[in-house]
Short mmCIF file of C-alpha atoms and ligand atoms in Angstrom, two decimals:
data_model
loop_
_atom_site.label_atom_id
_atom_site.label_comp_id
_atom_site.label_asym_id
_atom_site.label_seq_id
_atom_site.Cartn_x
_atom_site.Cartn_y
_atom_site.Cartn_z
CA MET A 1 156.42 126.89 51.94
CA ILE A 2 156.14 130.62 51.24
CA GLN A 3 153.06 132.46 50.24
CA MET A 4 153.16 136.12 49.22
CA ASN A 5 149.66 137.59 49.15
CA ASN A 6 148.57 140.77 47.37
CA ILE A 7 151.90 142.54 47.56
CA SER A 8 151.84 146.16 46.43
CA ILE A 9 154.57 148.76 46.57
CA HIS A 10 154.96 152.32 45.30
CA PHE A 11 157.96 154.44 44.51
CA PRO A 12 157.77 158.10 43.55
CA GLY A 13 155.94 158.05 40.23
CA VAL A 14 155.61 154.25 39.91
CA ALA A 15 153.39 151.53 41.22
CA ALA A 16 156.11 148.88 40.99
CA LEU A 17 153.96 146.01 42.29
CA LYS A 18 150.19 145.77 42.11
CA ASN A 19 148.59 143.02 44.18
CA VAL A 20 151.08 140.34 43.29
CA SER A 21 150.70 136.90 44.80
CA PHE A 22 153.38 134.26 44.58
CA LEU A 23 153.70 130.72 45.90
CA VAL A 24 156.99 129.01 46.65
CA GLU A 25 157.32 125.25 47.17
CA GLU A 26 160.03 123.41 49.04
CA GLY A 27 162.75 121.80 46.95
CA LYS A 28 161.51 123.29 43.71
CA ALA A 29 162.91 125.89 41.35
CA HIS A 30 160.60 128.78 40.47
CA ALA A 31 161.25 130.87 37.38
CA LEU A 32 160.39 134.55 37.46
CA ILE A 33 160.31 136.29 34.10
CA GLY A 34 159.04 139.56 32.68
CA ALA A 35 160.13 142.56 30.63
CA ASN A 36 162.66 145.05 32.01
CA GLY A 37 161.01 147.01 34.78
CA ALA A 38 158.16 144.52 35.23
CA GLY A 39 158.89 144.26 38.96
CA LYS A 40 160.79 140.98 39.33
CA SER A 41 163.68 142.34 41.38
CA THR A 42 161.31 144.46 43.45
CA LEU A 43 159.12 141.48 44.35
CA MET A 44 162.15 139.53 45.44
CA LYS A 45 163.56 142.48 47.36
CA VAL A 46 160.29 142.57 49.31
CA LEU A 47 160.69 138.90 50.13
CA SER A 48 164.29 139.40 51.21
CA GLY A 49 163.46 142.35 53.46
CA ALA A 50 164.93 145.20 51.43
CA TYR A 51 161.77 147.31 51.74
CA ASP A 52 159.42 148.07 54.58
CA HIS A 53 156.84 150.21 52.82
CA TYR A 54 154.89 147.54 50.95
CA SER A 55 151.40 146.27 51.66
CA GLY A 56 150.24 142.66 51.63
CA GLU A 57 151.07 139.56 53.66
CA ILE A 58 153.72 136.91 53.67
CA TYR A 59 153.21 133.42 55.11
CA LEU A 60 155.84 130.83 55.89
CA HIS A 61 154.52 127.30 56.30
CA GLY A 62 151.05 128.75 56.75
CA GLU A 63 152.04 131.15 59.48
CA LYS A 64 152.02 134.88 58.97
CA VAL A 65 155.48 136.41 59.23
CA THR A 66 156.86 139.94 59.30
CA ILE A 67 159.58 140.73 56.78
CA ARG A 68 160.60 144.38 56.87
CA THR A 69 164.38 144.14 57.15
CA PRO A 70 167.06 141.90 55.61
CA LYS A 71 167.60 140.48 59.09
CA ASP A 72 163.95 139.39 59.33
CA ALA A 73 164.27 137.55 56.04
CA LYS A 74 167.56 135.90 56.94
CA GLN A 75 166.20 134.69 60.26
CA LEU A 76 163.42 132.96 58.35
CA GLY A 77 165.96 131.34 56.03
CA ILE A 78 165.33 133.55 53.00
CA GLN A 79 168.50 134.62 51.21
CA MET A 80 168.97 136.65 48.07
CA VAL A 81 171.89 137.01 45.68
CA TYR A 82 171.40 140.41 44.04
CA GLN A 83 171.61 141.32 40.36
CA GLU A 84 174.78 143.36 40.95
CA VAL A 85 177.26 140.67 42.04
CA ASP A 86 180.27 142.94 42.18
CA THR A 87 178.95 145.25 44.84
CA ALA A 88 177.98 142.47 47.23
CA LEU A 89 181.48 141.23 48.06
CA ILE A 90 184.39 142.95 49.74
CA PRO A 91 187.19 142.66 47.18
CA SER A 92 190.06 143.17 49.61
CA LEU A 93 188.96 140.35 51.89
CA SER A 94 189.49 136.65 51.32
CA VAL A 95 186.93 134.14 50.11
CA GLY A 96 186.59 132.71 53.62
CA GLU A 97 186.11 136.09 55.22
CA ASN A 98 183.45 137.03 52.70
CA ILE A 99 181.53 133.82 53.24
CA MET A 100 181.66 134.20 57.01
CA LEU A 101 181.14 137.98 56.99
CA GLU A 102 177.94 137.84 58.96
CA SER A 103 179.34 135.78 61.81
CA MET A 104 182.55 137.82 61.83
CA VAL A 105 180.58 140.99 62.35
CA HIS A 106 178.17 139.49 64.85
CA GLY A 107 180.86 137.60 66.70
CA MET A 108 182.01 134.01 66.46
CA GLY A 109 181.27 133.23 70.05
CA LYS A 110 181.15 135.81 72.80
CA LYS A 111 184.76 136.91 72.72
CA GLN A 112 185.93 140.05 70.97
CA PHE A 113 188.53 138.22 68.93
CA ILE A 114 188.03 136.63 65.56
CA HIS A 115 189.01 133.01 65.46
CA TRP A 116 190.57 132.96 61.99
CA LYS A 117 191.15 129.28 61.88
CA SER A 118 187.54 128.40 62.47
CA ILE A 119 186.40 131.08 60.03
CA HIS A 120 188.37 129.40 57.26
CA GLU A 121 187.46 125.91 58.41
CA LYS A 122 183.77 126.66 58.42
CA ALA A 123 183.97 128.43 55.04
CA ALA A 124 185.87 125.49 53.55
CA GLU A 125 183.23 123.15 54.90
CA ILE A 126 180.44 125.12 53.21
CA LEU A 127 182.30 125.24 49.90
CA ALA A 128 182.99 121.52 50.11
CA SER A 129 179.32 120.78 50.79
CA LEU A 130 178.56 122.57 47.52
CA HIS A 131 181.41 120.74 45.77
CA VAL A 132 183.00 124.08 44.94
CA ASN A 133 186.76 124.14 44.74
CA ILE A 134 188.06 127.61 45.66
CA PRO A 135 190.74 128.11 48.34
CA THR A 136 189.27 130.13 51.22
CA THR A 137 192.43 132.20 51.56
CA LYS A 138 192.22 133.52 48.01
CA SER A 139 191.34 137.19 47.68
CA ILE A 140 187.99 138.04 46.08
CA SER A 141 189.72 140.30 43.58
CA GLU A 142 191.46 137.29 42.06
CA LEU A 143 188.23 135.45 41.28
CA THR A 144 186.29 135.23 38.04
CA LEU A 145 182.73 136.50 38.01
CA ALA A 146 181.44 132.95 38.17
CA GLN A 147 183.54 132.19 41.22
CA LYS A 148 182.28 135.35 42.89
CA GLN A 149 178.78 134.11 42.20
CA MET A 150 179.65 130.81 43.89
CA VAL A 151 181.04 132.64 46.91
CA LEU A 152 177.84 134.65 47.18
CA ILE A 153 175.78 131.48 47.05
CA ALA A 154 178.03 129.88 49.64
CA ARG A 155 177.53 132.90 51.87
CA ALA A 156 173.79 132.74 51.34
CA VAL A 157 173.60 129.09 52.35
CA SER A 158 176.10 129.49 55.22
CA ASP A 159 173.18 130.31 57.49
CA SER A 160 170.32 127.89 57.44
CA CYS A 161 168.85 128.69 54.05
CA LYS A 162 165.40 127.51 53.09
CA CYS A 163 164.80 129.73 50.12
CA LEU A 164 167.48 131.07 47.80
CA ILE A 165 166.70 133.90 45.40
CA LEU A 166 169.01 134.33 42.41
CA ASP A 167 168.49 137.54 40.42
CA GLU A 168 169.84 137.04 36.89
CA PRO A 169 172.77 134.94 38.04
CA THR A 170 173.69 133.63 34.61
CA ALA A 171 173.83 136.93 32.70
CA PRO A 172 177.64 137.23 33.00
CA LEU A 173 178.46 133.50 32.98
CA SER A 174 179.92 131.33 30.25
CA GLN A 175 178.26 128.09 29.27
CA THR A 176 180.40 125.85 31.47
CA GLU A 177 180.07 128.24 34.38
CA THR A 178 176.33 128.24 33.90
CA GLU A 179 176.30 124.45 33.96
CA GLU A 180 178.29 124.52 37.18
CA LEU A 181 175.72 126.87 38.70
CA PHE A 182 172.88 124.60 37.60
CA ARG A 183 174.61 121.64 39.23
CA LEU A 184 174.71 123.64 42.45
CA ILE A 185 171.05 124.54 42.14
CA GLY A 186 170.20 120.87 41.63
CA LEU A 187 172.12 119.99 44.76
CA LEU A 188 170.34 122.62 46.85
CA LYS A 189 166.96 121.51 45.53
CA LYS A 190 167.73 117.98 46.71
CA GLN A 191 168.48 119.40 50.16
CA GLY A 192 164.95 120.82 50.13
CA VAL A 193 165.92 124.42 49.43
CA ALA A 194 163.41 126.36 47.37
CA ILE A 195 164.99 128.31 44.51
CA ILE A 196 163.65 131.44 42.87
CA PHE A 197 165.40 132.12 39.62
CA ILE A 198 165.16 135.35 37.62
CA SER A 199 166.46 135.29 34.07
CA HIS A 200 165.78 136.62 30.60
CA ARG A 201 167.03 133.43 29.02
CA LEU A 202 164.02 131.26 28.40
CA PRO A 203 165.80 128.03 27.51
CA GLU A 204 167.55 127.85 30.87
CA LEU A 205 164.35 128.57 32.78
CA PHE A 206 162.74 125.69 30.98
CA GLU A 207 165.75 123.52 31.73
CA ILE A 208 165.97 123.93 35.49
CA CYS A 209 162.65 125.21 36.81
CA GLU A 210 159.44 123.39 37.71
CA GLU A 211 157.22 126.44 38.14
CA ILE A 212 157.09 129.72 36.24
CA MET A 213 155.51 133.09 36.95
CA VAL A 214 155.34 135.81 34.32
CA MET A 215 155.15 139.48 35.34
CA ARG A 216 154.10 142.48 33.33
CA ASN A 217 153.86 146.10 34.51
CA GLY A 218 153.98 145.22 38.18
CA GLU A 219 151.40 142.47 37.92
CA SER A 220 151.50 138.73 37.81
CA VAL A 221 150.00 137.68 34.48
CA MET A 222 150.65 133.95 34.55
CA SER A 223 151.59 131.21 37.03
CA GLU A 224 152.01 127.77 35.59
CA LYS A 225 153.90 124.52 35.78
CA VAL A 226 156.81 124.71 33.35
CA SER A 227 155.77 121.39 31.84
CA GLU A 228 152.42 122.86 30.94
CA THR A 229 153.55 125.90 29.02
CA SER A 230 155.88 126.81 26.15
CA PRO A 231 158.49 129.50 25.52
CA ASN A 232 156.23 131.14 22.94
CA GLN A 233 153.34 131.33 25.35
CA VAL A 234 155.58 132.83 28.02
CA VAL A 235 156.94 135.51 25.67
CA GLU A 236 153.46 136.39 24.53
CA LYS A 237 152.32 136.80 28.13
CA MET A 238 155.27 138.94 29.11
CA LEU A 239 155.09 141.29 26.13
CA GLY A 240 151.33 141.25 25.83
CA LYS A 241 151.74 140.35 22.16
CA PRO A 242 153.49 137.70 20.11
CA LEU A 243 157.13 138.38 19.33
CA ALA A 244 157.75 139.45 15.76
CA ASP A 245 160.93 138.29 14.06
CA GLN A 246 163.80 138.49 16.49
CA TYR A 247 166.21 140.05 14.00
CA PRO A 248 165.80 142.97 11.61
CA GLU A 249 166.38 142.70 7.87
CA ARG A 250 169.91 143.55 6.77
CA SER A 251 170.95 145.15 3.54
CA SER A 252 174.11 143.66 2.14
CA SER A 253 175.67 146.59 0.34
CA HIS A 254 178.73 147.97 2.07
CA GLY A 255 181.04 150.85 1.26
CA GLU A 256 184.78 151.29 1.57
CA HIS A 257 186.75 150.64 4.74
CA ILE A 258 185.71 152.97 7.52
CA LEU A 259 188.02 151.38 10.07
CA GLU A 260 191.26 149.56 9.51
CA VAL A 261 193.41 148.22 12.29
CA LYS A 262 196.92 146.84 11.87
CA GLY A 263 198.98 145.14 14.55
CA LEU A 264 196.82 146.14 17.49
CA SER A 265 198.35 145.13 20.83
CA ASP A 266 197.28 145.96 24.36
CA GLY A 267 200.46 144.90 26.09
CA ASN A 268 198.54 142.01 27.57
CA MET A 269 196.16 139.58 25.90
CA ILE A 270 195.94 141.15 22.44
CA ASP A 271 199.00 140.77 20.26
CA HIS A 272 199.26 142.14 16.72
CA LEU A 273 195.67 141.89 15.68
CA ASP A 274 194.42 143.04 12.26
CA LEU A 275 190.83 143.80 11.39
CA HIS A 276 188.71 146.12 9.31
CA VAL A 277 185.11 147.28 9.10
CA LYS A 278 183.37 148.67 6.04
CA ARG A 279 180.81 151.44 5.91
CA GLY A 280 177.38 150.04 6.61
CA GLU A 281 178.77 146.75 7.84
CA ILE A 282 178.19 144.97 11.12
CA LEU A 283 181.26 142.97 12.04
CA GLY A 284 180.78 140.32 14.71
CA LEU A 285 183.35 139.35 17.29
CA ALA A 286 182.26 135.88 18.33
CA GLY A 287 183.81 133.82 21.07
CA LEU A 288 183.23 132.37 24.49
CA VAL A 289 183.13 134.41 27.66
CA GLY A 290 186.77 135.27 28.44
CA ALA A 291 188.02 134.81 24.86
CA GLY A 292 189.30 138.39 24.71
CA LYS A 293 186.47 140.16 22.91
CA THR A 294 186.16 142.80 25.61
CA GLU A 295 189.93 143.33 25.55
CA ILE A 296 189.84 143.94 21.80
CA CYS A 297 186.97 146.40 22.16
CA LYS A 298 188.80 148.25 24.91
CA ALA A 299 192.07 148.36 23.01
CA LEU A 300 190.27 149.87 20.00
CA PHE A 301 188.81 152.42 22.35
CA GLY A 302 192.22 153.33 23.77
CA GLU A 303 191.35 151.83 27.11
CA ALA A 304 194.31 149.64 27.92
CA ASP A 305 197.65 150.17 29.64
CA THR A 306 199.76 150.24 26.52
CA VAL A 307 197.96 150.27 23.23
CA SER A 308 200.08 149.99 20.12
CA GLY A 309 199.41 149.42 16.44
CA GLU A 310 198.00 151.48 13.61
CA ILE A 311 194.40 152.61 13.35
CA PHE A 312 192.97 154.22 10.22
CA ILE A 313 189.56 155.87 10.16
CA ASN A 314 188.27 156.70 6.70
CA GLY A 315 191.76 156.01 5.40
CA LYS A 316 193.35 158.56 7.70
CA LYS A 317 195.81 157.38 10.32
CA VAL A 318 194.74 158.39 13.82
CA LYS A 319 196.38 158.13 17.20
CA ILE A 320 194.23 156.68 19.94
CA SER A 321 195.78 156.34 23.33
CA SER A 322 192.80 157.09 25.53
CA PRO A 323 188.99 156.87 25.37
CA TYR A 324 189.02 160.66 25.03
CA ASP A 325 191.05 160.35 21.81
CA ALA A 326 188.73 157.61 20.61
CA VAL A 327 185.57 159.64 21.05
CA ARG A 328 187.19 162.65 19.37
CA GLN A 329 188.21 160.49 16.42
CA GLY A 330 184.72 159.10 16.09
CA ILE A 331 184.82 155.77 17.92
CA VAL A 332 182.24 154.96 20.58
CA LEU A 333 182.25 151.95 22.89
CA ILE A 334 179.16 150.61 24.59
CA PRO A 335 180.88 148.72 27.39
CA GLU A 336 179.94 145.36 28.80
CA GLU A 337 180.09 146.34 32.45
CA ARG A 338 177.57 149.07 31.94
CA ARG A 339 176.72 149.81 35.55
CA LYS A 340 180.35 150.25 36.41
CA GLU A 341 181.71 151.78 33.23
CA GLY A 342 178.82 153.34 31.42
CA LEU A 343 176.67 155.20 33.92
CA VAL A 344 176.67 157.72 36.71
CA VAL A 345 173.85 156.10 38.65
CA THR A 346 173.42 158.98 41.06
CA GLU A 347 172.53 161.30 38.17
CA SER A 348 169.29 161.59 36.24
CA VAL A 349 168.38 159.69 33.11
CA SER A 350 168.60 162.86 31.07
CA SER A 351 172.06 163.87 32.26
CA ASN A 352 173.31 160.36 31.61
CA LEU A 353 171.92 160.45 28.10
CA SER A 354 173.59 163.76 27.28
CA MET A 355 176.81 163.09 29.15
CA SER A 356 179.08 162.02 26.32
CA ASN A 357 177.82 164.67 23.98
CA LEU A 358 177.65 167.85 26.03
CA LYS A 359 178.73 170.01 23.11
CA LYS A 360 175.48 169.33 21.37
CA PHE A 361 173.58 170.69 24.34
CA SER A 362 175.67 173.68 25.24
CA GLN A 363 174.92 177.17 24.15
CA MET A 364 176.86 180.37 24.08
CA GLY A 365 179.04 180.93 27.09
CA GLY A 366 179.29 177.20 27.72
CA PHE A 367 176.01 176.84 29.57
CA LEU A 368 173.88 173.79 29.09
CA ASN A 369 170.55 174.14 27.38
CA PHE A 370 168.48 172.02 29.75
CA LYS A 371 165.34 172.29 27.66
CA HIS A 372 167.13 170.85 24.68
CA GLU A 373 168.71 168.16 26.85
CA LYS A 374 165.33 167.21 28.25
CA ARG A 375 163.67 167.11 24.83
CA GLU A 376 166.35 164.84 23.41
CA ALA A 377 166.22 162.65 26.52
CA GLU A 378 162.49 162.22 26.15
CA ARG A 379 162.91 161.28 22.52
CA MET A 380 165.48 158.63 23.46
CA ILE A 381 163.32 157.33 26.31
CA GLU A 382 160.50 156.82 23.87
CA GLN A 383 162.65 155.36 21.09
CA LEU A 384 164.26 152.81 23.39
CA ALA A 385 161.14 152.28 25.49
CA ILE A 386 163.09 153.06 28.64
CA LYS A 387 160.77 152.48 31.57
CA THR A 388 161.16 155.47 33.88
CA PRO A 389 158.72 157.80 35.64
CA SER A 390 160.47 160.82 34.08
CA SER A 391 163.67 161.97 32.42
CA GLU A 392 164.69 163.45 35.78
CA THR A 393 164.62 160.12 37.67
CA LYS A 394 167.95 158.97 39.02
CA VAL A 395 169.39 156.09 37.02
CA ALA A 396 169.94 154.15 40.25
CA ASN A 397 166.16 153.79 40.57
CA LEU A 398 165.73 152.15 37.18
CA SER A 399 165.53 148.40 36.77
CA GLY A 400 168.71 146.62 35.62
CA GLY A 401 167.62 146.25 32.02
CA ASN A 402 166.47 149.83 31.75
CA GLN A 403 169.84 151.04 33.00
CA GLN A 404 171.37 149.14 30.09
CA LYS A 405 169.11 150.94 27.67
CA VAL A 406 170.26 154.31 29.05
CA VAL A 407 173.88 153.44 28.26
CA ILE A 408 172.96 152.42 24.76
CA GLY A 409 170.95 155.61 24.32
CA LYS A 410 173.83 157.70 25.57
CA CYS A 411 176.22 156.18 23.06
CA ILE A 412 173.87 156.41 20.13
CA GLU A 413 173.36 160.07 20.99
CA THR A 414 176.99 160.77 20.05
CA ASP A 415 177.56 161.16 16.36
CA ALA A 416 180.44 158.80 15.65
CA ASP A 417 181.73 156.83 12.68
CA ILE A 418 182.34 153.58 14.46
CA TYR A 419 180.21 152.01 17.14
CA ILE A 420 181.53 149.13 19.22
CA PHE A 421 178.90 147.13 21.12
CA ASP A 422 180.18 144.74 23.79
CA GLU A 423 177.44 142.26 24.75
CA PRO A 424 174.71 144.86 24.19
CA THR A 425 171.80 142.61 25.06
CA LYS A 426 173.03 141.21 28.35
CA GLY A 427 170.18 141.48 30.83
CA VAL A 428 167.65 142.96 28.42
CA ASP A 429 164.29 141.33 27.82
CA VAL A 430 163.40 139.80 24.46
CA GLY A 431 161.21 142.72 23.42
CA ALA A 432 163.86 145.33 24.22
CA LYS A 433 166.44 143.19 22.47
CA ARG A 434 164.63 143.69 19.21
CA GLU A 435 164.49 147.46 19.82
CA ILE A 436 168.24 147.52 20.39
CA PHE A 437 168.84 145.42 17.27
CA ASP A 438 166.79 147.90 15.27
CA LEU A 439 168.91 150.78 16.53
CA ILE A 440 172.13 148.97 15.68
CA THR A 441 170.85 148.12 12.22
CA ALA A 442 169.80 151.73 11.71
CA LEU A 443 173.35 152.86 12.50
CA ALA A 444 174.73 150.51 9.88
CA ASP A 445 172.14 151.64 7.35
CA GLN A 446 173.32 155.22 7.90
CA GLY A 447 176.74 154.10 6.71
CA LYS A 448 178.43 153.77 10.09
CA GLY A 449 180.78 150.92 10.90
CA VAL A 450 179.60 148.61 13.67
CA ILE A 451 181.49 146.07 15.73
CA TYR A 452 179.27 143.67 17.61
CA ALA A 453 180.93 141.50 20.26
CA SER A 454 178.89 138.74 21.85
CA SER A 455 179.06 135.23 23.20
CA GLU A 456 175.44 134.63 22.18
CA LEU A 457 175.87 132.81 18.89
CA THR A 458 172.29 133.19 17.72
CA ASP A 459 172.59 136.97 18.07
CA ILE A 460 175.87 136.98 16.17
CA LEU A 461 174.28 134.95 13.39
CA GLY A 462 171.15 137.09 13.33
CA MET A 463 172.84 140.48 13.44
CA THR A 464 176.20 140.49 11.71
CA ASP A 465 177.36 140.53 8.08
CA ARG A 466 180.80 139.14 8.68
CA LEU A 467 182.39 137.72 11.80
CA CYS A 468 185.72 137.02 13.41
CA VAL A 469 185.96 134.18 15.88
CA ILE A 470 188.12 135.12 18.85
CA TYR A 471 190.02 132.56 20.84
CA ASP A 472 192.60 133.46 23.46
CA GLY A 473 192.82 137.06 22.25
CA GLU A 474 193.39 136.10 18.62
CA ILE A 475 191.24 136.05 15.52
CA VAL A 476 191.28 132.36 14.67
CA LYS A 477 188.78 132.49 11.83
CA GLU A 478 187.03 135.06 9.69
CA MET A 479 183.80 134.21 7.88
CA GLU A 480 180.84 135.68 6.02
CA THR A 481 177.95 135.24 8.42
CA LYS A 482 175.67 133.88 5.69
CA THR A 483 178.00 130.99 5.00
CA THR A 484 178.40 129.69 8.53
CA ASN A 485 176.37 128.24 11.39
CA GLU A 486 176.39 127.85 15.13
CA ALA A 487 178.28 124.59 15.14
CA GLU A 488 181.09 125.94 13.01
CA ILE A 489 181.50 129.08 15.12
CA LEU A 490 181.52 126.99 18.27
CA PHE A 491 184.16 124.72 16.79
CA TYR A 492 186.55 127.64 16.26
CA SER A 493 185.54 129.31 19.54
CA THR A 494 186.75 126.32 21.48
CA GLY A 495 190.13 126.30 19.80
CA GLY A 496 189.32 123.90 16.96
CA LYS A 497 191.62 124.12 13.98
N1 LIG B 501 164.28 152.04 44.66
C1 LIG B 501 163.46 152.42 43.68
N2 LIG B 501 163.06 153.68 43.55
C2 LIG B 501 162.24 154.07 42.54
N3 LIG B 501 161.75 153.25 41.60
C3 LIG B 501 162.12 151.96 41.67
C4 LIG B 501 163.01 151.47 42.70
N4 LIG B 501 163.20 150.15 42.51
C5 LIG B 501 162.48 149.82 41.41
N5 LIG B 501 161.84 150.90 40.91
C6 LIG B 501 160.95 150.89 39.73
O1 LIG B 501 160.10 149.77 39.84
C7 LIG B 501 159.88 149.14 38.59
C8 LIG B 501 160.25 147.67 38.68
O2 LIG B 501 161.66 147.53 38.77
P1 LIG B 501 162.41 146.13 38.96
O3 LIG B 501 163.82 146.45 39.26
O4 LIG B 501 161.67 145.31 39.92
O5 LIG B 501 162.27 145.51 37.50
P2 LIG B 501 162.80 144.09 36.96
O6 LIG B 501 161.59 143.32 36.56
O7 LIG B 501 163.73 143.48 37.92
O8 LIG B 501 163.55 144.52 35.61
P3 LIG B 501 164.98 144.03 34.95
O9 LIG B 501 164.67 142.85 34.10
O10 LIG B 501 165.33 145.20 34.07
O11 LIG B 501 165.96 143.79 36.04
C9 LIG B 501 160.69 149.93 37.59
O12 LIG B 501 159.84 150.83 36.94
C10 LIG B 501 161.71 150.67 38.43
O13 LIG B 501 162.06 151.87 37.81
MG1 LIG B 502 165.84 143.17 37.94
#
């Protein structure tokens, strides 16, 4: 159906795509995979008309077409749901209005008035055709991330949609939500819609896709039927080498309590929670998406409306009622919603990296030592393999996964006692995951206390020494990681007693 031929595109300092060709078939799901910064999003942005300065040709059903604007792409039935879900919807408008946005702006009929009834009717019709049950009058701000995703897909298919591009749609979703999304994809495939699916999770690509293309450094390095390849082969192609062990070795000697928490409450979901972390220990917070892990992390970091309870660091009672207090007392949080909470995307990589530790880079008179800042930034860029043309590049121009690495770098840069990681590997490729795991392990080996919150059970099992299973904001079970397994954690995560 679609043929992209020899697509190349340059940005200042980067050749993001080099002669990439890509074939899309009707009614099939195509997986697109590659390391962070490989060019996946860029290739799909070309197809959806986000750029006009690329070279190469695009054919639709054998006929050459011009795609230089989003409108061009939409008119040809090509729709894309971007990696950053939150920015694509208007939170103050209703579900129906968001789905019908396009026709509201460009007029339902010739008249200057919006026909609200038909807006909602049409939106409800689209949702029903996808078997999605969300009232069209509900406000976007009341929806879960998964529901927002559904609304975006509904909006995408509201016009005649022949090809739907989903850029890492499952990264923020829970397992059931992911299954719901896959059901929807199956339905669209049956209607003849071609799907292009970007994800770093290999198992799901193998589950729902027929075709797979692997990208590396702006090039296509493999195109294959999914049935004729294997996850190992794909990883090897994308990294250019076989993947070593996924998890680093852990030493099992731990010191005294570095953090002790008694009766932590956030005035909302968290109610009188106790936990502790020892020096050199990685404590896991396991639990499904929405179990309250993020809320616990935020409460520990003083980021909640009303935090109460007692917190002891190195045996000394401290008062933490804001993130500022937390950082001063030696607690750092690497937040889950990194783009929103962890970065200033309009600033350079180097200023983001130094941001939470300006003291280290200031000299007499309170001026910043830019040379020092730059040197440290370059060290971090190398250590974390952040793919960027230079330390002065704006963070907004980095690929999704590389933005994540900047946040992690920024937090590691601060010298704290306790590091809290909330879903640190969301959206990072398998190679970078290992680099991040190494950094976390190194922190523990230096005698820091680490809290590692994740809904990825294999990562929890591979990385932590001890774990607490969270269900509905409570610790329902505490276990030594060595003595448990995925099934047992899952049992407690789903409310099993
Ligand atoms: N608007 C832009 N300006 C400058 N450079 C850009 C821009 N968009 C992308 N790049 C660069 O192009 C390269 C490819 O980025 P892209 O976002 O396509 O990667 P990706 O494969 O989607 O990675 P991820 O898995 O991290 O999302 C990166 O080096 C990125 O920094
Ligand atoms: Mg991307």
